[in-house]
GROMACS .gro file of C-alpha atoms in nm:
model
  353
    1MET     CA    1  15.592  24.549   8.706
    2GLN     CA    2  15.615  24.182   8.833
    3ALA     CA    3  15.302  24.290   9.097
    4PHE     CA    4  15.104  24.381   8.756
    5LEU     CA    5  15.193  24.054   8.606
    6ARG     CA    6  15.065  23.880   8.931
    7ARG     CA    7  14.757  24.065   8.941
    8PHE     CA    8  14.683  24.010   8.567
    9GLY     CA    9  14.755  23.638   8.629
   10SER     CA   10  14.516  23.644   8.918
   11PHE     CA   11  14.224  23.796   8.689
   12ILE     CA   12  14.298  23.566   8.394
   13SER     CA   13  14.281  23.283   8.645
   14THR     CA   14  13.971  23.382   8.785
   15GLY     CA   15  13.802  23.456   8.439
   16ARG     CA   16  13.904  23.081   8.341
   17ARG     CA   17  13.723  22.950   8.642
   18ALA     CA   18  13.411  23.177   8.571
   19ALA     CA   19  13.423  23.079   8.205
   20LEU     CA   20  13.464  22.681   8.358
   21ALA     CA   21  13.158  22.732   8.594
   22LEU     CA   22  12.941  22.874   8.348
   23ALA     CA   23  13.021  22.619   8.085
   24MET     CA   24  12.938  22.330   8.334
   25GLY     CA   25  12.618  22.517   8.435
   26LEU     CA   26  12.529  22.495   8.073
   27LEU     CA   27  12.593  22.140   8.056
   28LEU     CA   28  12.406  22.093   8.358
   29LEU     CA   29  12.099  22.237   8.296
   30PRO     CA   30  11.952  22.011   8.046
   31LEU     CA   31  12.019  21.730   8.287
   32LEU     CA   32  11.843  21.916   8.586
   33ALA     CA   33  11.595  22.010   8.356
   34ALA     CA   34  11.534  21.625   8.244
   35ALA     CA   35  11.596  21.522   8.636
   36GLN     CA   36  11.296  21.771   8.734
   37ALA     CA   37  11.082  21.664   8.457
   38ALA     CA   38  11.129  21.302   8.570
   39ALA     CA   39  11.049  21.382   8.913
   40GLN     CA   40  10.712  21.553   8.830
   41ALA     CA   41  10.631  21.242   8.583
   42ALA     CA   42  10.696  21.013   8.870
   43ALA     CA   43  10.478  21.193   9.120
   44PRO     CA   44  10.166  21.300   8.909
   45ALA     CA   45   9.949  21.572   9.068
   46ALA     CA   46   9.641  21.471   9.284
   47ASP     CA   47   9.426  21.675   9.046
   48ALA     CA   48   9.573  21.632   8.700
   49PRO     CA   49   9.404  21.459   8.428
   50VAL     CA   50   9.458  21.091   8.389
   51ARG     CA   51   9.561  21.056   8.027
   52PHE     CA   52   9.376  20.752   7.863
   53GLY     CA   53   9.567  20.590   7.567
   54ILE     CA   54   9.359  20.421   7.296
   55LEU     CA   55   9.482  20.116   7.113
   56PRO     CA   56   9.425  20.192   6.748
   57LEU     CA   57   9.181  19.910   6.625
   58GLY     CA   58   8.997  20.102   6.366
   59GLY     CA   59   9.044  20.488   6.283
   60ALA     CA   60   9.154  20.687   6.572
   61PHE     CA   61   8.853  20.949   6.587
   62GLU     CA   62   8.630  20.616   6.576
   63SER     CA   63   8.842  20.464   6.865
   64ARG     CA   64   8.814  20.799   7.068
   65SER     CA   65   8.430  20.825   7.019
   66ASP     CA   66   8.349  20.460   7.135
   67TRP     CA   67   8.538  20.524   7.460
   68ASP     CA   68   8.419  20.835   7.549
   69PRO     CA   69   8.096  20.706   7.741
   70LEU     CA   70   8.305  20.452   7.959
   71LEU     CA   71   8.547  20.720   8.009
   72ALA     CA   72   8.340  20.989   8.135
   73GLU     CA   73   8.162  20.767   8.413
   74LEU     CA   74   8.524  20.673   8.533
   75SER     CA   75   8.607  20.989   8.552
   76ARG     CA   76   8.300  21.058   8.786
   77ALA     CA   77   8.404  20.720   8.955
   78ILE     CA   78   8.715  20.805   9.074
   79GLN     CA   79   8.667  21.195   9.090
   80ARG     CA   80   8.937  21.316   8.867
   81PRO     CA   81   8.924  21.429   8.479
   82VAL     CA   82   9.020  21.186   8.217
   83SER     CA   83   9.138  21.303   7.890
   84VAL     CA   84   9.188  21.058   7.569
   85LEU     CA   85   9.519  20.982   7.377
   86SER     CA   86   9.368  20.838   7.054
   87VAL     CA   87   9.663  20.751   6.780
   88ASN     CA   88   9.664  20.623   6.441
   89SER     CA   89   9.950  20.346   6.480
   90TYR     CA   90  10.068  20.105   6.763
   91GLU     CA   91  10.421  20.289   6.756
   92ALA     CA   92  10.272  20.640   6.817
   93LEU     CA   93  10.112  20.509   7.154
   94GLU     CA   94  10.410  20.306   7.218
   95GLN     CA   95  10.620  20.630   7.209
   96ALA     CA   96  10.382  20.799   7.417
   97ILE     CA   97  10.396  20.575   7.682
   98GLN     CA   98  10.760  20.588   7.698
   99ARG     CA   99  10.742  20.960   7.714
  100GLY     CA  100  10.555  20.947   8.011
  101GLU     CA  101  10.231  21.097   7.840
  102VAL     CA  102  10.018  20.807   7.902
  103ASP     CA  103   9.883  20.724   8.262
  104MET     CA  104   9.628  20.433   8.173
  105ALA     CA  105   9.568  20.253   7.842
  106PHE     CA  106   9.385  19.993   7.665
  107LEU     CA  107   9.662  19.779   7.519
  108SER     CA  108   9.689  19.398   7.362
  109GLY     CA  109   9.917  19.198   7.496
  110LYS     CA  110  10.260  19.251   7.339
  111MET     CA  111  10.238  19.621   7.416
  112ALA     CA  112  10.067  19.574   7.763
  113LEU     CA  113  10.383  19.329   7.793
  114ASP     CA  114  10.639  19.596   7.699
  115ALA     CA  115  10.476  19.872   7.915
  116VAL     CA  116  10.473  19.654   8.260
  117SER     CA  117  10.829  19.472   8.158
  118GLN     CA  118  10.949  19.831   8.140
  119LYS     CA  119  10.829  19.891   8.503
  120ARG     CA  120  10.602  20.168   8.369
  121MET     CA  121  10.221  20.028   8.397
  122LYS     CA  122  10.057  19.785   8.602
  123VAL     CA  123   9.769  19.589   8.472
  124VAL     CA  124   9.439  19.591   8.649
  125ALA     CA  125   9.179  19.427   8.444
  126GLN     CA  126   9.153  19.209   8.126
  127VAL     CA  127   8.873  19.260   7.871
  128VAL     CA  128   8.591  18.966   7.822
  129ARG     CA  129   8.359  18.942   7.535
  130HIS     CA  130   8.031  18.816   7.451
  131ASP     CA  131   8.132  18.445   7.322
  132GLY     CA  132   8.293  18.376   7.642
  133LEU     CA  133   8.611  18.248   7.529
  134PRO     CA  134   8.944  18.324   7.709
  135GLY     CA  135   9.086  18.493   7.370
  136TYR     CA  136   9.052  18.565   7.033
  137ARG     CA  137   9.200  18.410   6.722
  138GLY     CA  138   9.473  18.551   6.445
  139LEU     CA  139   9.309  18.502   6.092
  140LEU     CA  140   9.450  18.539   5.752
  141LEU     CA  141   9.207  18.675   5.501
  142THR     CA  142   9.185  18.617   5.134
  143ARG     CA  143   8.929  18.721   4.865
  144LYS     CA  144   8.726  18.423   4.777
  145ALA     CA  145   8.776  18.458   4.418
  146PRO     CA  146   9.087  18.282   4.269
  147PRO     CA  147   9.389  18.264   4.232
  148PHE     CA  148   9.517  18.416   4.567
  149ASN     CA  149   9.261  18.212   4.775
  150THR     CA  150   9.413  17.903   4.867
  151LEU     CA  151   9.672  17.805   5.161
  152LYS     CA  152   9.846  17.574   4.934
  153ASN     CA  153   9.925  17.869   4.670
  154LEU     CA  154  10.036  18.106   4.930
  155VAL     CA  155  10.255  17.861   5.115
  156ASN     CA  156  10.419  17.733   4.791
  157GLN     CA  157  10.435  18.095   4.601
  158PRO     CA  158  10.427  18.353   4.868
  159GLU     CA  159  10.655  18.595   4.635
  160ARG     CA  160  10.322  18.630   4.397
  161TRP     CA  161  10.101  18.743   4.677
  162ARG     CA  162  10.084  19.093   4.816
  163LEU     CA  163  10.074  19.121   5.201
  164ALA     CA  164   9.870  19.347   5.428
  165ARG     CA  165  10.005  19.302   5.779
  166GLY     CA  166   9.989  19.503   6.107
  167GLU     CA  167  10.249  19.654   6.305
  168ARG     CA  168  10.528  19.450   6.467
  169GLN     CA  169  10.387  19.515   6.817
  170SER     CA  170  10.027  19.361   6.716
  171VAL     CA  171   9.992  19.033   6.861
  172SER     CA  172   9.745  18.911   6.575
  173GLY     CA  173   9.869  19.169   6.315
  174PHE     CA  174  10.245  19.018   6.311
  175ILE     CA  175  10.336  18.815   6.607
  176VAL     CA  176  10.098  18.521   6.615
  177PRO     CA  177  10.089  18.455   6.237
  178GLN     CA  178  10.477  18.480   6.223
  179LEU     CA  179  10.506  18.262   6.472
  180GLN     CA  180  10.242  17.990   6.409
  181PHE     CA  181  10.214  17.978   6.045
  182PHE     CA  182  10.469  18.180   5.832
  183LEU     CA  183  10.805  18.091   5.991
  184PRO     CA  184  10.692  17.740   6.035
  185ASN     CA  185  10.663  17.710   5.673
  186HIS     CA  186  10.969  17.873   5.594
  187ILE     CA  187  10.851  18.198   5.520
  188VAL     CA  188  10.956  18.531   5.676
  189MET     CA  189  10.663  18.805   5.633
  190GLU     CA  190  10.872  19.094   5.575
  191THR     CA  191  11.110  18.952   5.274
  192ARG     CA  192  10.900  18.693   5.108
  193PHE     CA  193  10.603  18.880   4.946
  194LEU     CA  194  10.551  19.065   4.624
  195SER     CA  195  10.474  19.384   4.836
  196GLU     CA  196  10.396  19.456   5.184
  197VAL     CA  197  10.147  19.721   5.337
  198VAL     CA  198  10.110  19.788   5.718
  199GLY     CA  199   9.777  19.923   5.871
  200THR     CA  200   9.505  19.853   6.128
  201HIS     CA  201   9.294  19.556   6.092
  202GLN     CA  202   9.012  19.737   5.928
  203ALA     CA  203   9.237  19.891   5.678
  204ASN     CA  204   9.413  19.562   5.570
  205ALA     CA  205   9.085  19.379   5.516
  206LEU     CA  206   8.931  19.649   5.306
  207ALA     CA  207   9.274  19.598   5.121
  208VAL     CA  208   9.214  19.253   5.048
  209ALA     CA  209   8.842  19.320   4.965
  210ASN     CA  210   8.930  19.594   4.718
  211ASN     CA  211   9.192  19.387   4.550
  212GLU     CA  212   9.482  19.638   4.711
  213ALA     CA  213   9.652  19.367   4.873
  214ASP     CA  214   9.621  18.951   4.848
  215VAL     CA  215   9.593  18.845   5.211
  216ALA     CA  216   9.584  19.047   5.525
  217THR     CA  217   9.646  18.942   5.881
  218ASN     CA  218   9.345  19.002   6.108
  219ASN     CA  219   9.160  18.862   6.418
  220SER     CA  220   8.821  18.661   6.479
  221ALA     CA  221   8.713  18.995   6.725
  222ASP     CA  222   8.788  19.246   6.478
  223PHE     CA  223   8.677  19.061   6.174
  224GLU     CA  224   8.322  19.008   6.328
  225ARG     CA  225   8.324  19.402   6.400
  226PHE     CA  226   8.442  19.411   5.985
  227LYS     CA  227   8.129  19.204   5.897
  228LEU     CA  228   7.896  19.467   6.064
  229ARG     CA  229   8.037  19.790   5.961
  230PHE     CA  230   8.171  19.681   5.583
  231PRO     CA  231   7.878  19.389   5.488
  232ALA     CA  232   7.949  19.413   5.109
  233GLU     CA  233   8.333  19.412   5.155
  234ALA     CA  234   8.332  19.133   5.378
  235GLN     CA  235   8.109  18.901   5.158
  236ARG     CA  236   8.423  18.917   4.955
  237LEU     CA  237   8.674  18.759   5.182
  238GLN     CA  238   8.721  18.420   5.345
  239VAL     CA  239   8.941  18.295   5.622
  240LEU     CA  240   9.221  18.097   5.500
  241TRP     CA  241   9.382  18.035   5.848
  242GLU     CA  242   9.340  18.089   6.205
  243SER     CA  243   9.586  18.084   6.509
  244GLU     CA  244   9.530  17.919   6.849
  245LEU     CA  245   9.318  18.132   7.098
  246ILE     CA  246   9.508  18.438   7.173
  247PRO     CA  247   9.464  18.607   7.549
  248HIS     CA  248   9.252  18.926   7.518
  249ALA     CA  249   9.352  19.291   7.573
  250GLN     CA  250   9.448  19.450   7.941
  251ILE     CA  251   9.368  19.814   8.072
  252VAL     CA  252   9.704  19.909   8.238
  253VAL     CA  253   9.766  20.178   8.479
  254ARG     CA  254  10.090  20.373   8.576
  255ARG     CA  255  10.279  20.243   8.827
  256GLU     CA  256  10.341  20.536   9.012
  257TYR     CA  257   9.980  20.603   9.072
  258PRO     CA  258   9.882  20.510   9.461
  259PRO     CA  259   9.755  20.150   9.478
  260GLU     CA  260   9.388  20.300   9.631
  261LEU     CA  261   9.365  20.456   9.282
  262ARG     CA  262   9.462  20.144   9.078
  263LEU     CA  263   9.233  19.941   9.320
  264ARG     CA  264   8.918  20.228   9.225
  265VAL     CA  265   8.976  20.180   8.858
  266GLN     CA  266   8.958  19.801   8.876
  267ALA     CA  267   8.687  19.810   9.073
  268PHE     CA  268   8.463  20.047   8.832
  269LEU     CA  269   8.614  19.834   8.525
  270VAL     CA  270   8.455  19.518   8.688
  271ALA     CA  271   8.143  19.679   8.792
  272TYR     CA  272   8.058  19.836   8.444
  273GLY     CA  273   7.786  19.671   8.250
  274ARG     CA  274   7.725  19.411   8.515
  275GLY     CA  275   7.417  19.617   8.685
  276LYS     CA  276   7.046  19.606   8.638
  277GLY     CA  277   6.786  19.842   8.485
  278ALA     CA  278   6.840  20.141   8.245
  279ARG     CA  279   7.199  20.214   8.360
  280GLY     CA  280   7.324  19.858   8.333
  281ASP     CA  281   7.132  19.814   7.996
  282ALA     CA  282   7.325  20.161   7.879
  283GLU     CA  283   7.662  20.038   8.007
  284ARG     CA  284   7.616  19.714   7.808
  285VAL     CA  285   7.538  19.912   7.483
  286VAL     CA  286   7.890  20.101   7.510
  287LEU     CA  287   8.044  19.788   7.564
  288LYS     CA  288   7.911  19.618   7.261
  289SER     CA  289   8.033  19.914   7.074
  290LEU     CA  290   8.383  19.868   7.197
  291HIS     CA  291   8.466  19.538   7.011
  292ASP     CA  292   8.171  19.369   7.130
  293LEU     CA  293   8.283  19.347   7.460
  294ALA     CA  294   8.083  19.189   7.793
  295GLY     CA  295   8.317  19.365   8.042
  296PHE     CA  296   8.595  19.352   8.224
  297VAL     CA  297   8.738  19.103   8.461
  298ALA     CA  298   9.021  19.177   8.749
  299ALA     CA  299   9.369  19.097   8.653
  300ASP     CA  300   9.737  19.174   8.748
  301ASN     CA  301  10.055  19.119   8.561
  302SER     CA  302  10.052  18.765   8.573
  303SER     CA  303   9.808  18.784   8.275
  304LEU     CA  304  10.092  18.855   8.066
  305LEU     CA  305  10.248  18.533   8.080
  306PRO     CA  306  10.080  18.396   7.801
  307ALA     CA  307  10.201  18.716   7.578
  308ALA     CA  308  10.553  18.710   7.716
  309LYS     CA  309  10.541  18.318   7.591
  310LEU     CA  310  10.461  18.426   7.244
  311ALA     CA  311  10.711  18.716   7.259
  312TYR     CA  312  11.002  18.488   7.355
  313GLN     CA  313  10.914  18.188   7.144
  314LEU     CA  314  10.933  18.411   6.822
  315ALA     CA  315  11.237  18.580   6.922
  316MET     CA  316  11.406  18.238   7.014
  317GLN     CA  317  11.233  18.113   6.632
  318ASN     CA  318  11.394  18.438   6.464
  319ALA     CA  319  11.722  18.364   6.639
  320LYS     CA  320  11.773  18.007   6.558
  321THR     CA  321  11.690  18.043   6.220
  322ALA     CA  322  11.899  18.376   6.128
  323GLN     CA  323  12.274  18.390   5.948
  324TRP     CA  324  12.565  18.434   6.220
  325VAL     CA  325  12.890  18.482   6.173
  326ASN     CA  326  12.950  18.164   6.403
  327ASP     CA  327  12.821  17.970   6.632
  328ALA     CA  328  12.916  18.141   6.938
  329ALA     CA  329  12.748  18.488   6.815
  330ARG     CA  330  12.425  18.286   6.802
  331GLN     CA  331  12.477  18.086   7.150
  332ALA     CA  332  12.511  18.474   7.298
  333ARG     CA  333  12.234  18.597   7.137
  334LEU     CA  334  12.003  18.276   7.262
  335GLN     CA  335  12.158  18.347   7.612
  336ARG     CA  336  12.036  18.703   7.615
  337LEU     CA  337  11.708  18.606   7.511
  338GLU     CA  338  11.700  18.329   7.797
  339SER     CA  339  11.817  18.544   8.053
  340GLY     CA  340  11.592  18.854   7.927
  341TYR     CA  341  11.288  18.590   7.924
  342ALA     CA  342  11.360  18.527   8.285
  343GLU     CA  343  11.380  18.880   8.411
  344GLN     CA  344  11.066  18.935   8.223
  345LEU     CA  345  10.886  18.663   8.433
  346ALA     CA  346  11.015  18.793   8.750
  347VAL     CA  347  10.839  19.118   8.679
  348LEU     CA  348  10.499  18.968   8.580
  349LYS     CA  349  10.511  18.743   8.884
  350ASP     CA  350  10.483  19.089   9.092
  351VAL     CA  351  10.113  19.117   9.136
  352SER     CA  352  10.109  19.345   9.448
  353PRO     CA  353   9.824  19.611   9.383
   0.00000   0.00000   0.00000
C-alpha cells in the first residue's frame, strides 16, 4: 500500500510538472512569436518591396496617384519593387510606422522627428519648392465676408468661431499656429472655440469656404495648390495670419536598411527632375504635381533640428501655462521636457549614412 502511494504521488508530481511546462510554453509562445516578428522586421529581405508611406495632404487616392510615377522610377533605380501606403490621417501613418509597416516615407517635420527620435528612420532628403524659400508658412484662413473675418474679432471672441484644424502631429495645421498665434493670445485651440473639426488642409479650407467653419489652419504651399483645384472656393477666402517659415518636409528611410541602399535612394531623389531633355521635362511635371516641388536636396537627421525646437517650445509653453497641483510637479514636468529634448538633440546629431 505504501509503495502504491509513493508511485501515485510521483505520478501527480510528474503531472504537475508537465502542466507547468505546458503553461509556461503557452505563455512563452506569444513572446517568441513577437521576438521572431521583430527579428524579421529588423532585417528586411533583400528582395522584399520597399513600402513607401505618403503623408495625407489631399485625399488618399489623390496622394497615391501623384506619387506613382516617381516611385516607379525609384523602383527601377534601386532595383527593388516599391509599394505604396496612402492613408487618410497622420495618425494612421504614424501607427503604420510604429508597427514596422513602412520602410520609407514622405513626412512633415513633426512626424519625421518622431520617427527619427524613436530610432526607426533616418533622413535622406528634404524637398525644395519652386519659390526657392527654405520653408513654407502656416496660415489662418477665413471668409472675406464679415463678421468672422478680422484678427481682432478672432482674438477677442474665439468662443463665437468654428475652428477647422489639422491633427496634432501637423506642423502647420496645429503645432505652429498654437505656438506662434493662439497661445501667445491666451487661446487654447482645443477648448476655446464654439466647435472644432479636424481634417486635411484641403478639407478644412473647403469647410470655411462653404460656411461649415469660420477659421481654418493651413499653409502657403497647400493653399496655392487649393487655389488651382478650387478657384471658386478660394475666391471666398482670405489669409488672416501667417507664421514664420517652417522647414520643408523630409524623405526618411528605415534605419535597418544598409547604408548603400539609403545612399542610392538619396542619389536618385537628388538627381530627379534635374536632367535635360524629354525625360527631365517629364520628371519636372511629376514634381510640380507633388505640391509644386522643384526637387530634393540631400539631408540628414540634423535637418530636423528646427522641428525639434518647435515641438520643444510648444511643450514648454503648454507646461508653463497648465494647472498643476503644486510647483514641484510643474518643475518635474519641465525637467523631463528638458532632458527629453537633450536626448532628442543627441539622436539628431547622428548624421552617419
